[in-house]
Every structure is written in structure tokens, then in C-alpha cells.
Short mmCIF file of C-alpha atoms and ligand atoms in Angstrom, two decimals:
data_model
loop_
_atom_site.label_atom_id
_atom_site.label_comp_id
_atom_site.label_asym_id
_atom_site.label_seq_id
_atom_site.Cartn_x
_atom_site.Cartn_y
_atom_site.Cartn_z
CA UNK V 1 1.56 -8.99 13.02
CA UNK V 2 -1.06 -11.89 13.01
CA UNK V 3 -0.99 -13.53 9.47
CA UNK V 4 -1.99 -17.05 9.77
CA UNK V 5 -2.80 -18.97 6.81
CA UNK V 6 -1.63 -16.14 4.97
CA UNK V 7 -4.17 -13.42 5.88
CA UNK V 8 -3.95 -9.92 6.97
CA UNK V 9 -7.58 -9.05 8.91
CA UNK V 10 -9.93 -9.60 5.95
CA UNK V 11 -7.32 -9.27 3.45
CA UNK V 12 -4.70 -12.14 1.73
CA UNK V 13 -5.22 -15.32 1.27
CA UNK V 14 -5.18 -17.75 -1.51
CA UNK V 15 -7.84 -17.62 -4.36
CA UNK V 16 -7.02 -20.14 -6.76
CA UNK V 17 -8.10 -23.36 -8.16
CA UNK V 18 -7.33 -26.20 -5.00
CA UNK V 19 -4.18 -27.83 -6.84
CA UNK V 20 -2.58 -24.39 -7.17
CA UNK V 21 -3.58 -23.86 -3.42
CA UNK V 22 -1.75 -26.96 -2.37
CA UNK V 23 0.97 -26.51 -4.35
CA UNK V 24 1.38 -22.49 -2.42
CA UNK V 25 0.91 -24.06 0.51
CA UNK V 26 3.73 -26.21 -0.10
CA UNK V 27 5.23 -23.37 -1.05
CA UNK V 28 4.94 -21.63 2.35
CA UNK V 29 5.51 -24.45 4.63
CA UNK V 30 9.00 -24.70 2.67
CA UNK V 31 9.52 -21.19 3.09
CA UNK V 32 9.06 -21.49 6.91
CA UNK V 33 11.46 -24.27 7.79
CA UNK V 34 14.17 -22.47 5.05
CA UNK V 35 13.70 -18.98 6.79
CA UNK V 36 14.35 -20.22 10.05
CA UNK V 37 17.44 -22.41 8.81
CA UNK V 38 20.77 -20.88 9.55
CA UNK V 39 22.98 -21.74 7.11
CA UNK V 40 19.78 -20.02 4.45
CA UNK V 41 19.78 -16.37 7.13
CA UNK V 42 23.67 -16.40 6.75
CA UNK V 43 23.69 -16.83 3.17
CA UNK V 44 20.96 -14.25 2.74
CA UNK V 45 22.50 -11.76 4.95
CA UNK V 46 25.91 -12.39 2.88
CA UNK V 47 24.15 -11.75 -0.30
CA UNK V 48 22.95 -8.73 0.92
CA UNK V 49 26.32 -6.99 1.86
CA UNK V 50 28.64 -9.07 -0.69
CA UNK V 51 26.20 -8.92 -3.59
CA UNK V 52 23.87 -6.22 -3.43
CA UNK V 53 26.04 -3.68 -1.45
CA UNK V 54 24.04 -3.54 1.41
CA UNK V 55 23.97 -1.47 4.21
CA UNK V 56 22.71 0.97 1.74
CA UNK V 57 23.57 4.49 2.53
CA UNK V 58 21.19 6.76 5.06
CA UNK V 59 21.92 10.08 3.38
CA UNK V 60 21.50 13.14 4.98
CA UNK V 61 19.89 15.69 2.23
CA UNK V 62 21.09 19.22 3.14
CA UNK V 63 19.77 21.14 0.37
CA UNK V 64 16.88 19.50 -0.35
CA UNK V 65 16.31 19.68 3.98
CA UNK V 66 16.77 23.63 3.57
CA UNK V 67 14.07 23.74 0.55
CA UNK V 68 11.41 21.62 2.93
CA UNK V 69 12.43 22.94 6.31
CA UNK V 70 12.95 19.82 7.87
CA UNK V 71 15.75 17.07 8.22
CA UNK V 72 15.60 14.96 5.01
CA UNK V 73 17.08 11.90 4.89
CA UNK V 74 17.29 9.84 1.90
CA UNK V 75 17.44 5.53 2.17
CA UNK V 76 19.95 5.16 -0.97
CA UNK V 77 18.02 1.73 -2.16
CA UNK V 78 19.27 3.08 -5.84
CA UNK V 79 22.68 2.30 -4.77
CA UNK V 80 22.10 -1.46 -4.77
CA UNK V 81 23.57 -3.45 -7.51
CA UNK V 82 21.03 -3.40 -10.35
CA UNK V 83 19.65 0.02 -8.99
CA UNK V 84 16.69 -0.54 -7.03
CA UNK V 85 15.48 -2.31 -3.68
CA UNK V 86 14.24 -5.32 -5.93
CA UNK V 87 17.51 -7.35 -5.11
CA UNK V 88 16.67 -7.58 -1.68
CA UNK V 89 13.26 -9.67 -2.83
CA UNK V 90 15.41 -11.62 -5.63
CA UNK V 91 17.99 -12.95 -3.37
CA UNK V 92 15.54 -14.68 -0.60
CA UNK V 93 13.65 -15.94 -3.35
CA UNK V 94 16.71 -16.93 -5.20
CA UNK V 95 18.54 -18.97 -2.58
CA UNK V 96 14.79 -20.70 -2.03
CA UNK V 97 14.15 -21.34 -5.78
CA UNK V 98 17.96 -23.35 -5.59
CA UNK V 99 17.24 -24.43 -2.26
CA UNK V 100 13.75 -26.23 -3.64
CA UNK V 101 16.24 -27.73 -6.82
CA UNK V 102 13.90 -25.09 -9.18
CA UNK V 103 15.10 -25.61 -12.88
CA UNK V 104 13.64 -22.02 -14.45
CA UNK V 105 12.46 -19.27 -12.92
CA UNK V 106 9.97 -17.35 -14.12
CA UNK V 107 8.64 -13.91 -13.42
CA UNK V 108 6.82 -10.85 -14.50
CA UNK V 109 7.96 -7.15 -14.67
CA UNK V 110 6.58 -3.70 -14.80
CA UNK V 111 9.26 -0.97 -15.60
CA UNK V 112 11.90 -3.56 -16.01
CA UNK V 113 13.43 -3.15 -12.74
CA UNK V 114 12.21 -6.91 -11.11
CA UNK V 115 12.80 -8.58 -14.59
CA UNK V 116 16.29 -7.17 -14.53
CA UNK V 117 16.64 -8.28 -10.88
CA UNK V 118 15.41 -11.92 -11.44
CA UNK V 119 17.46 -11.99 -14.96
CA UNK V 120 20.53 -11.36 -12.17
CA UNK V 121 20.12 -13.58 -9.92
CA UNK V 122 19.03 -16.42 -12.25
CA UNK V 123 22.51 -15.79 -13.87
CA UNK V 124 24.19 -15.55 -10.53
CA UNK V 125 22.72 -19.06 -9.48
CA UNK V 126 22.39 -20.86 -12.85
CA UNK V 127 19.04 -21.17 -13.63
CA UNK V 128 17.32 -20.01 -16.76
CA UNK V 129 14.92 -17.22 -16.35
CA UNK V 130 11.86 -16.27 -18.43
CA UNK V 131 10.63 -12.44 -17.84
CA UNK V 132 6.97 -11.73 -18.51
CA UNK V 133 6.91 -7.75 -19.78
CA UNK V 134 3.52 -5.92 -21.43
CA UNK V 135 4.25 -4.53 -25.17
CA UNK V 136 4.00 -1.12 -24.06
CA UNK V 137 6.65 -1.27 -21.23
CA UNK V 138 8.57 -3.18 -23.62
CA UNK V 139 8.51 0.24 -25.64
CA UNK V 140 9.09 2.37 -22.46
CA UNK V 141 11.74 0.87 -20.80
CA UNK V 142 14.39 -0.22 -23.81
CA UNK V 143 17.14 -0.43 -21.57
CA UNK V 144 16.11 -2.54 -19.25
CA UNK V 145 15.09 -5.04 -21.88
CA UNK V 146 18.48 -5.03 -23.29
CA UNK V 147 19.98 -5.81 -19.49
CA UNK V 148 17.86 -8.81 -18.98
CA UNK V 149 18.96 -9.88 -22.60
CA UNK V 150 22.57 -9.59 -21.91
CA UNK V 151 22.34 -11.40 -18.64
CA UNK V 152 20.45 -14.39 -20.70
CA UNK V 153 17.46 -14.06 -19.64
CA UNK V 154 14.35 -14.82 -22.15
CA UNK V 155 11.91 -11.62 -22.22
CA UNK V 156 8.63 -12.54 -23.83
CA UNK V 157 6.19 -9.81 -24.93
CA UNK V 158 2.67 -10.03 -23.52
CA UNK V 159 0.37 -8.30 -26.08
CA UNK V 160 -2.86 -8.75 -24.46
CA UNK V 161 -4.76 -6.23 -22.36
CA UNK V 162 -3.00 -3.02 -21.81
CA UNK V 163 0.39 -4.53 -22.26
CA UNK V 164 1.04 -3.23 -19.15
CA UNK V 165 2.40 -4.80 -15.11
CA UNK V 166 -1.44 -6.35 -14.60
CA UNK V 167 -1.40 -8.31 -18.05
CA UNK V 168 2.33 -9.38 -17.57
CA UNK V 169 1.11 -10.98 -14.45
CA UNK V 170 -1.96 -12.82 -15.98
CA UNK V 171 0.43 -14.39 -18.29
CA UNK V 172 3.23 -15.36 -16.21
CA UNK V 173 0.79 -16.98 -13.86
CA UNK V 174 -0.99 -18.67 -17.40
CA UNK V 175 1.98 -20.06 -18.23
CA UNK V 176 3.94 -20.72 -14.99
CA UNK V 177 1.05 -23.32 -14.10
CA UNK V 178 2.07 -25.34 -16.82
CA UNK V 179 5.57 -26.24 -15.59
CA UNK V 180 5.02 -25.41 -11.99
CA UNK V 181 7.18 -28.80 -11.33
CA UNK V 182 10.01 -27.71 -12.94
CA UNK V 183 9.49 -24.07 -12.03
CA UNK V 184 9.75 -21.67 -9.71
CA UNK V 185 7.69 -18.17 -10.09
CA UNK V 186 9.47 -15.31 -8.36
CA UNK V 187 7.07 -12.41 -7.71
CA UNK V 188 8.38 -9.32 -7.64
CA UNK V 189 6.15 -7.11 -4.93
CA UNK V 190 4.17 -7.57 -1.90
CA UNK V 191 1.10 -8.77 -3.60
CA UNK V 192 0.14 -12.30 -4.92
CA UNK V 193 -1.36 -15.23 -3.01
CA UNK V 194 0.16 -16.06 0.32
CA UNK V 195 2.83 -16.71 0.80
CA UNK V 196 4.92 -14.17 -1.65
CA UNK V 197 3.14 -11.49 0.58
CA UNK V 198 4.76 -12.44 3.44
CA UNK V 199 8.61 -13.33 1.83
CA UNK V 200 8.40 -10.55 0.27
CA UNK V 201 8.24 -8.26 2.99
CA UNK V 202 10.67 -10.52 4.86
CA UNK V 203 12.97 -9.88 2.27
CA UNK V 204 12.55 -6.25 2.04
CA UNK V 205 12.49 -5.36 5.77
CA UNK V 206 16.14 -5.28 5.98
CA UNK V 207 15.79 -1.34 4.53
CA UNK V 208 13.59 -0.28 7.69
CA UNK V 209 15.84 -1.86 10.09
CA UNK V 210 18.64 -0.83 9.15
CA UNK V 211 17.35 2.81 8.58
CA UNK V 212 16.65 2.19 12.98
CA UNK V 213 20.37 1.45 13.35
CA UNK V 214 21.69 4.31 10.67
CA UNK V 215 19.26 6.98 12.08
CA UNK V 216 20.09 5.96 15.83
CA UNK V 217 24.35 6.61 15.35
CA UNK V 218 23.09 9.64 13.34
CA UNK V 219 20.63 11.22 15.22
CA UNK V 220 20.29 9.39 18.14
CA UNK V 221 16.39 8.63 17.88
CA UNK V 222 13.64 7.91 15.65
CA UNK V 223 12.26 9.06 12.69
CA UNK V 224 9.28 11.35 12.48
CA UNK V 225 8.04 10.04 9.50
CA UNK V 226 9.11 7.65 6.80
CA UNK V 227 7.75 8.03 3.16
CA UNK V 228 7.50 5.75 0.45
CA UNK V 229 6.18 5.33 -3.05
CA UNK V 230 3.05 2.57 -3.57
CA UNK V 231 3.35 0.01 -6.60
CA UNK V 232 2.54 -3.04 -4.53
CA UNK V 233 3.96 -1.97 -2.13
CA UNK V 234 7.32 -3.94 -1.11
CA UNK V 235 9.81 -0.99 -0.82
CA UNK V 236 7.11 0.66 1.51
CA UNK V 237 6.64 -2.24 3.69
CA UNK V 238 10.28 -2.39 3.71
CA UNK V 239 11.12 0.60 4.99
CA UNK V 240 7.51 0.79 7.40
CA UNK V 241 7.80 -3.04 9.09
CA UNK V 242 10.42 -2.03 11.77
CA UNK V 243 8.20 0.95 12.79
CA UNK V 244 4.77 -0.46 12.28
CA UNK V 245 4.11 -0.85 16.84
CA UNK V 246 6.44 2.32 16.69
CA UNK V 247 3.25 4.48 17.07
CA UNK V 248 4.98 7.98 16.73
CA UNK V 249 6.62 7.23 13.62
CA UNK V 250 4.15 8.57 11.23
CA UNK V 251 3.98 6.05 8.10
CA UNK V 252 3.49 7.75 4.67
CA UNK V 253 2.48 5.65 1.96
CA UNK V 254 1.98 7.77 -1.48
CA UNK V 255 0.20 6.27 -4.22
CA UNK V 256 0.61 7.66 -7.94
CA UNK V 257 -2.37 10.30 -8.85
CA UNK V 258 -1.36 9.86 -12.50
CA UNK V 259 -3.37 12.50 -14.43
CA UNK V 260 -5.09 13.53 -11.53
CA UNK V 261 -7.64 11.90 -8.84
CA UNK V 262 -10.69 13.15 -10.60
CA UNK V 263 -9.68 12.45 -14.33
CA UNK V 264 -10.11 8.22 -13.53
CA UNK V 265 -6.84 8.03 -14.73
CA UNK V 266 -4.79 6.94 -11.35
CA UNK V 267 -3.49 4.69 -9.36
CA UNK V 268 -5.19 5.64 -6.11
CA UNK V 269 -5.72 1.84 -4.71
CA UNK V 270 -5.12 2.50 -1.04
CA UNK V 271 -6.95 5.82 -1.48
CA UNK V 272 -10.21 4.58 -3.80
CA UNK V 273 -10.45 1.15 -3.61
CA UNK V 274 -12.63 -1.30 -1.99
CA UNK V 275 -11.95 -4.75 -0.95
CA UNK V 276 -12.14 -7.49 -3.79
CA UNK V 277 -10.28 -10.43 -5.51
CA UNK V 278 -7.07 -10.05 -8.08
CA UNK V 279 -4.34 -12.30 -9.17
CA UNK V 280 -5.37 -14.66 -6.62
CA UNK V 281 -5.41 -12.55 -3.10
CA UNK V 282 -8.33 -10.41 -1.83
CA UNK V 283 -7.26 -7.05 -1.07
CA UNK V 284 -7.89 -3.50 -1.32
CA UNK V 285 -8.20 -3.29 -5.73
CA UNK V 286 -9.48 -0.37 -8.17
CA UNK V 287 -13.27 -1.47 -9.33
CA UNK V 288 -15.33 0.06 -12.58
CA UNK V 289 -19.04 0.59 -11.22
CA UNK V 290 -20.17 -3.04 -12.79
CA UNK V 291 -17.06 -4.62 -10.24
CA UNK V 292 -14.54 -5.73 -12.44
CA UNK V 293 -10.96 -4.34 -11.78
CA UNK V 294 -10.36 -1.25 -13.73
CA UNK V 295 -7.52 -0.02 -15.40
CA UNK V 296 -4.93 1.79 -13.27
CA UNK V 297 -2.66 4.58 -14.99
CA UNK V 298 1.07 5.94 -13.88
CA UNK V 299 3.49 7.09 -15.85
CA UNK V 300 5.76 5.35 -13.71
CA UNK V 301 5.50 1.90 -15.14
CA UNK V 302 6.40 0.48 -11.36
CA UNK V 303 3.20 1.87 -9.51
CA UNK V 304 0.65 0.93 -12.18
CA UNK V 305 -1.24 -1.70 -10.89
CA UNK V 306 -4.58 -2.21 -9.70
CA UNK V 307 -3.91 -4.02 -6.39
CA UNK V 308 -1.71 -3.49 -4.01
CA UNK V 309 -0.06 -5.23 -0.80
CA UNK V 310 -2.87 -6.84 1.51
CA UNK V 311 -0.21 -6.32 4.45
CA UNK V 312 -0.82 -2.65 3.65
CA UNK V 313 -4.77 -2.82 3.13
CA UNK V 314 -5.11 -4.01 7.04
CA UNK V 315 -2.74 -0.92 8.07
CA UNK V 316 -4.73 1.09 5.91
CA UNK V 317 -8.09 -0.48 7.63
CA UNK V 318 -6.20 0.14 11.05
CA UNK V 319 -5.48 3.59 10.76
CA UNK V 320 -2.44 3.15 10.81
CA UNK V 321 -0.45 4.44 7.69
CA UNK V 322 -0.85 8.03 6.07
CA UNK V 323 -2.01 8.27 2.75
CA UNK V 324 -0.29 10.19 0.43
CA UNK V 325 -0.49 10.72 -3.40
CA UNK V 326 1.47 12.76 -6.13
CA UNK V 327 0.38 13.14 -10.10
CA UNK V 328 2.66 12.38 -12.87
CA UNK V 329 3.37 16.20 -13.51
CA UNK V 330 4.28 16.77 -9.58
CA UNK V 331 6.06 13.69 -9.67
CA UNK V 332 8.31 14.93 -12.84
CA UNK V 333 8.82 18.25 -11.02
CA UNK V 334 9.78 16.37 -7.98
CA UNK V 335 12.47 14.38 -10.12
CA UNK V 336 14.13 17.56 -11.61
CA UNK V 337 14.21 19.32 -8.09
CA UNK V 338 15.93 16.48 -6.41
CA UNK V 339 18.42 15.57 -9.36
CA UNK V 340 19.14 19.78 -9.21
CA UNK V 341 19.46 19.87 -5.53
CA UNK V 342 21.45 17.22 -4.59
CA UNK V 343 23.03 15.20 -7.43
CA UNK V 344 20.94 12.09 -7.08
CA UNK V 345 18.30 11.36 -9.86
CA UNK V 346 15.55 9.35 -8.78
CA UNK V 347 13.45 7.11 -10.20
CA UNK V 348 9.50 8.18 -11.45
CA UNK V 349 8.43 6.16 -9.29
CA UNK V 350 10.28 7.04 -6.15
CA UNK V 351 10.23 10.92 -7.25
CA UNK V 352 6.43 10.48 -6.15
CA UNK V 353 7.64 9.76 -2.31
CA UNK V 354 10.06 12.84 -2.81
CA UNK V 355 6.92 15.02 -4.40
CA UNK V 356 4.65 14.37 -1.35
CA UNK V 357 7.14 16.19 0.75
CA UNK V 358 7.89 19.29 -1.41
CA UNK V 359 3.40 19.55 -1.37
CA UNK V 360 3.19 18.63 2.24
CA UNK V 361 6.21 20.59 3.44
CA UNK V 362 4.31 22.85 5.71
CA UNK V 363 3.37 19.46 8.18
CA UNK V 364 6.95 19.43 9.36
CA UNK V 365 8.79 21.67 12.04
CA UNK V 366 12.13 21.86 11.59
CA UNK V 367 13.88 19.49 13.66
CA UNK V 368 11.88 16.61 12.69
CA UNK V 369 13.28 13.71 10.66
CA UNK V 370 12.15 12.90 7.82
CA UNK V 371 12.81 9.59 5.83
CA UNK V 372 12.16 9.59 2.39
CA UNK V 373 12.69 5.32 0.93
CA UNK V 374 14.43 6.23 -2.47
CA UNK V 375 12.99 3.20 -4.23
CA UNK V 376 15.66 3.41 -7.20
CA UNK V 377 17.86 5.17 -9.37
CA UNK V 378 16.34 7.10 -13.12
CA UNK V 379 17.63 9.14 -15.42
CA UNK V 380 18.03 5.78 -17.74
CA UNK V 381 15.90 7.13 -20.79
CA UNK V 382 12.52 5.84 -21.52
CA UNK V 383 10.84 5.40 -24.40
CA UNK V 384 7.71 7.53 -25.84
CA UNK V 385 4.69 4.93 -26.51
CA UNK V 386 1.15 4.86 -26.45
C1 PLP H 401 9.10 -1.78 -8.69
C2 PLP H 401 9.44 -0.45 -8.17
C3 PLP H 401 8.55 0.26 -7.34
C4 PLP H 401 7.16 -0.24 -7.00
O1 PLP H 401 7.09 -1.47 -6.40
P1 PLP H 401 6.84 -1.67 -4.84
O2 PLP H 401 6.64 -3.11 -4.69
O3 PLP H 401 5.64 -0.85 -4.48
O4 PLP H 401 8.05 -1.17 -4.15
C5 PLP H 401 8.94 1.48 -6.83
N1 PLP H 401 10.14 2.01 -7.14
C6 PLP H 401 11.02 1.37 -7.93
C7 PLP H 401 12.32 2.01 -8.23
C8 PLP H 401 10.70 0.12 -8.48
O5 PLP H 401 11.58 -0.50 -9.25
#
């Protein structure tokens, strides 16, 4: 994939003030001599098997394949220490943060799930960590506010806005440019001005490759299909990168529907939007009618956000990906089915991937081999809040 200078086709790039530029373009040039350094690969790939308890299991899903008529595979990314494929991204930015001599790392979260991440690897390496969190996530994810706590991690409430992922971003950026010497922000999805884009999918592409090399002892070929949930987008572009000049390997990315398409209260960026400027990238965003970004709405804190991954707004331009989407109610019913069928609760968010196949079902013949990226693990509790 072309991506110089950080763009993908029309979309990416870096939209900031010109100090903040140059100090992201530092940023990536670092990034590039690190990534191709191999003393940094070997420590990243031990990481991932020592730390994070990677390979992650490829798990065949036989009662849940007899419900959909197909083969059903499940990637197990809620196996991975701290229950989601977010340690992947934490680790490479991690060992770069310590590799740069980064005093404090700071970073935003959503459901909890990249704060808790960050908060892990900060303690792993050392470094203090501030987490960024909206009020009302705050309120819907307890638990994972107590984790970062207990790993010593600061978690400071961001009241403004919606109190939601978009807000928590605004303020992390806000207050990451004061200290950017000292600092280093770790992002926690494919989105963002280049390069986080771009690490972050380097980071998270370890899921579709080794779903090649699982599927190929298992079954001996490729998947048909591989379906994943849309936040940002990182666990998506995870599991899709190996496969994206794999032509016959249909790419499924489902976006949250939230209280349906037509009630305005979605997350439907890949599906609705049109091409503007957030959090200092141009991509594919969700606009009101005057163009200023509107509010997105999930229930699952992790896929409410406006923008989304500009690697995935070019394959969306190309014609390359499918477009999928699932509403908080089917994604619910989704959750209960799996946890009943096979023993594995999922999280919200990734019960969305897992609800696209129970509506689509009819698409697939029966030997075909479906992948379905389980994002992360639920069945933690959440709180009830406005
Ligand atoms: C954060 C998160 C997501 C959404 O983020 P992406 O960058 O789109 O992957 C999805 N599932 C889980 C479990 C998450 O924690």
C-alpha cells in the first residue's frame, strides 16, 4: 500500500498547527529507522508471545458454525493479557516511547480497554501514565477504571462535550501539547495524524498473519471472508492487512448501527460519511448538514467515534472492503447467542462482527470459512448512565 507522507489516496495526513507537524514528523522518521532495527522486531515479537500470549488461538466454532451454516472460526484476541487486541498497539508503541527516553505517557480511552492497555505497559516499562476517559464512560465502564488505578496509572475525567471517546481525545491532545518534550502520546486506534495510522496497523497486523498460518495447518487454504467490528478501526485492519491484494478473501468491516440507521443515532462512518477533517487527519467523518462533525452513538463505548481509520476510507473508496453494520439490540442478541453457544462471551463491541453473520447467514455455503476477529472479551459489568 502507497502511503507516503502519511496519506492513504485522499485520505491521512497531518492537520495541525506546523510545530506539531514537525514534531509528528519527527515522530515518524523515528518510527522508521526503530521498525526496521532488529534488536526493536525481536523485542516486539518477544513481547508478543512472552507478554501478551500471542499466537492467539484460531478457534474453530462448531455450534455456532451449525447455527450459520458455514465454518466459523473465531481469532481469540480476548485471550490476550488484558483481554483485548489493544496490547498488540501498546507494546510497539511502548518499546518506542522507552526507545525515544519518553518520561510519561499519555493517552485517551473509550470503553477502558486502551487506557487499561497503556496503564500496563507504562507499569511494565516504568513510566508514568496519564489516561484521558469522558465522564460518562467513566460511569459505564467501573472496572476498567479501577484496573488502570491499581496498575498506577492517573485517570482524569474529561467533562466536556459528551464525555465520551471524541472529547477524551480533544483533551489528551489539549494537554499532551503542553509537555510534548517530556511526553509521549500513545494512541490507541488506527486514526490520528500520520504516523499513529500507520504503527498502528503495523502493530496490529500480527492477528491477520497469523490467522494465514493458523487457517493454512487447519484448513489448508484461505479464508472466505474475515469480519471485524469498526471503532477506528485497528483490530479490523489487523486482521484485513495480510489479505488486502488477496482479492477472494471477502473483507467485512461492520460498523455499529446503534439505535438504528435512520434514527441519527449511529455510528455508520464508513457507511454515511463524507470526507472531512478530525483530530488532525482527513478522512471519511460523520457531518451535521451545517459540516461540523456530529455526534456518533454506540452502546459499545469502543465503536463510538466519529472518524474512523483513513487506511480503511481508501479501501472503502477502492471497493475493496464490505460494509457491514449491526444495532445495539442485534448486537446484544448476538452477545447472548455466542456466550450460549459456545462458552465464550464477547465483548459489545466485537458481538457486532458476530451479529453481522447470524443477519447475513444466508451469503455463505457451507464449506466456506468464515473468520470472525473477536476484538475482546465482556461479560465485565457495565454501568447504567446517561
Ligand atoms: C477498542 C476496541 C474496539 C474498537 O477499536 P478498533 O480500533 O476499531 O479496533 C473493538 N473491540 C474491542 C474489544 C475494543 O477494546
Amino acid at each position: 500500500m502507497k502511503n507516503e507522507n502519511g496519506y492513504f489516496g485522499e485520505f491521512g495526513g497531518i492537520y495541525l498547527p506546523s510545530y506539531i507537524e514537525k514534531i509528528l514528523l519527527n515522530l515518524a522518521e523515528e518510527y522508521e529507522y526503530v521498525k526496521k532495527r532488529k534488536a526493536f522486531r525481536d523485542e516486539l515479537k518477544r513481547l508478543y508471545r512472552t507478554y501478551a500470549n500471542r499466537p492467539s488461538l484460531l478457534y474453530f466454532a462448531e455450534r455456532f458454525s451449525t447455527e450459520v451454516g458455514c465454518k466459523v472460526y473465531l481469532k481469540r484476541e480476548d485471550l490476550n493479557h488484558t483481554g483485548a487486541h489493544k496490547i498488540n498497539n501498546v507494546i510497539g508503541q511502548g518499546l518506542l516511547a522507552k526507545h525515544l527516553g519518553k518520561k510519561r505517557i499519555i493517552a485517551e480511552t473509550g470503553a477502558g480497554q486502551h487506557g487499561v492497555a497503556a496503564a500496563t505497559i507504562a507499569a511494565y516499562l516504568g513510566i508514568q501514565c496519564d489516561v484521558y476517559m469522558g465522564e460518562r464512560d467513566i460511569c459505564a465502564q467501573k472496572p476498567n477504571v479501577y484496573r488502570m488505578k491499581m496498575l498506577g496509572a492517573r485517570v482524569v475525567a474529561v467533562l466536556q462535550g459528551q464525555g465520551t471517546l471524541k472529547d477524551a481525545i480533544d483533551a489528551a491532545l489539549e494537554n499532551y501539547l503542553r509537555v510534548v518534550d517530556k511526553a509521549y502520546y500513545m494512541l490507541g486506534s488506527a486514526v490520528g495524524p500520520h504516523p499513529y495510522p500507520i504503527m498502528v496497523r503495523d502493530f496490529q497486523k500480527v492477528v491477520g498473519e497469523e490467522i494465514a498460518f493458523q487457517l493454512r495447518k487447519t484448513e489448508g487454504r484461505m479464508p472466505t471472508s474475515i469480519v471485524a467490528c469498526i471503532g477506528g478501526g485497528s483490530n479490523a485492519l489487523g486482521a484485513f492487512y495480510r489479505f488486502i491484494d488477496k482479492k477472494d478473501v471477502e473483507l467485512v468491516a461492520v460498523e455499529p448501527a446503534g439505535k438504528g440507521r435512520l434514527s441519527g443515532r449511529h455510528g455508520l462512518v464508513l457507511g454515511t460519511g463524507v470526507r472531512g477533517e478530525i483530530h488532525g487527519y482527513k478522512s471519511l467523518v460523520m457531518k451535521d448538514k451545517k459540516g461540523r462533525i456530529k455526534k456518533s452513538y454506540s452502546a459499545a463505548s469502543g465503536l463510538d467515534y466519529p472518524g474512523v481509520s483513513p487506511e480503511l476510507s481508501m479501501l472503502k473508496r477502492n471497493g475493496r472492503l464490505t460494509l457491514g453494520e449491526a444495532t445495539d439490540k442485534e448486537a446484544v442478541e448476538a452477545f447472548v447467542k455466542l456466550s450460549r453457544l459456545e462458552g465464550v462471551i464477547p465483548a459489545l463491541e466485537s458481538a457486532h462482527a458476530v451479529a453481522y453473520l447470524l443477519k447475513n447467514k444466508k451469503k455463505y455455503k457451507e464449506n466456506d470459512i468464515v473468520v470472525i476477529n473477536l476484538s475482546g472479551r465482556g461479560g465485565q459489568g457495565r454501568g447504567k448512565c446517561l
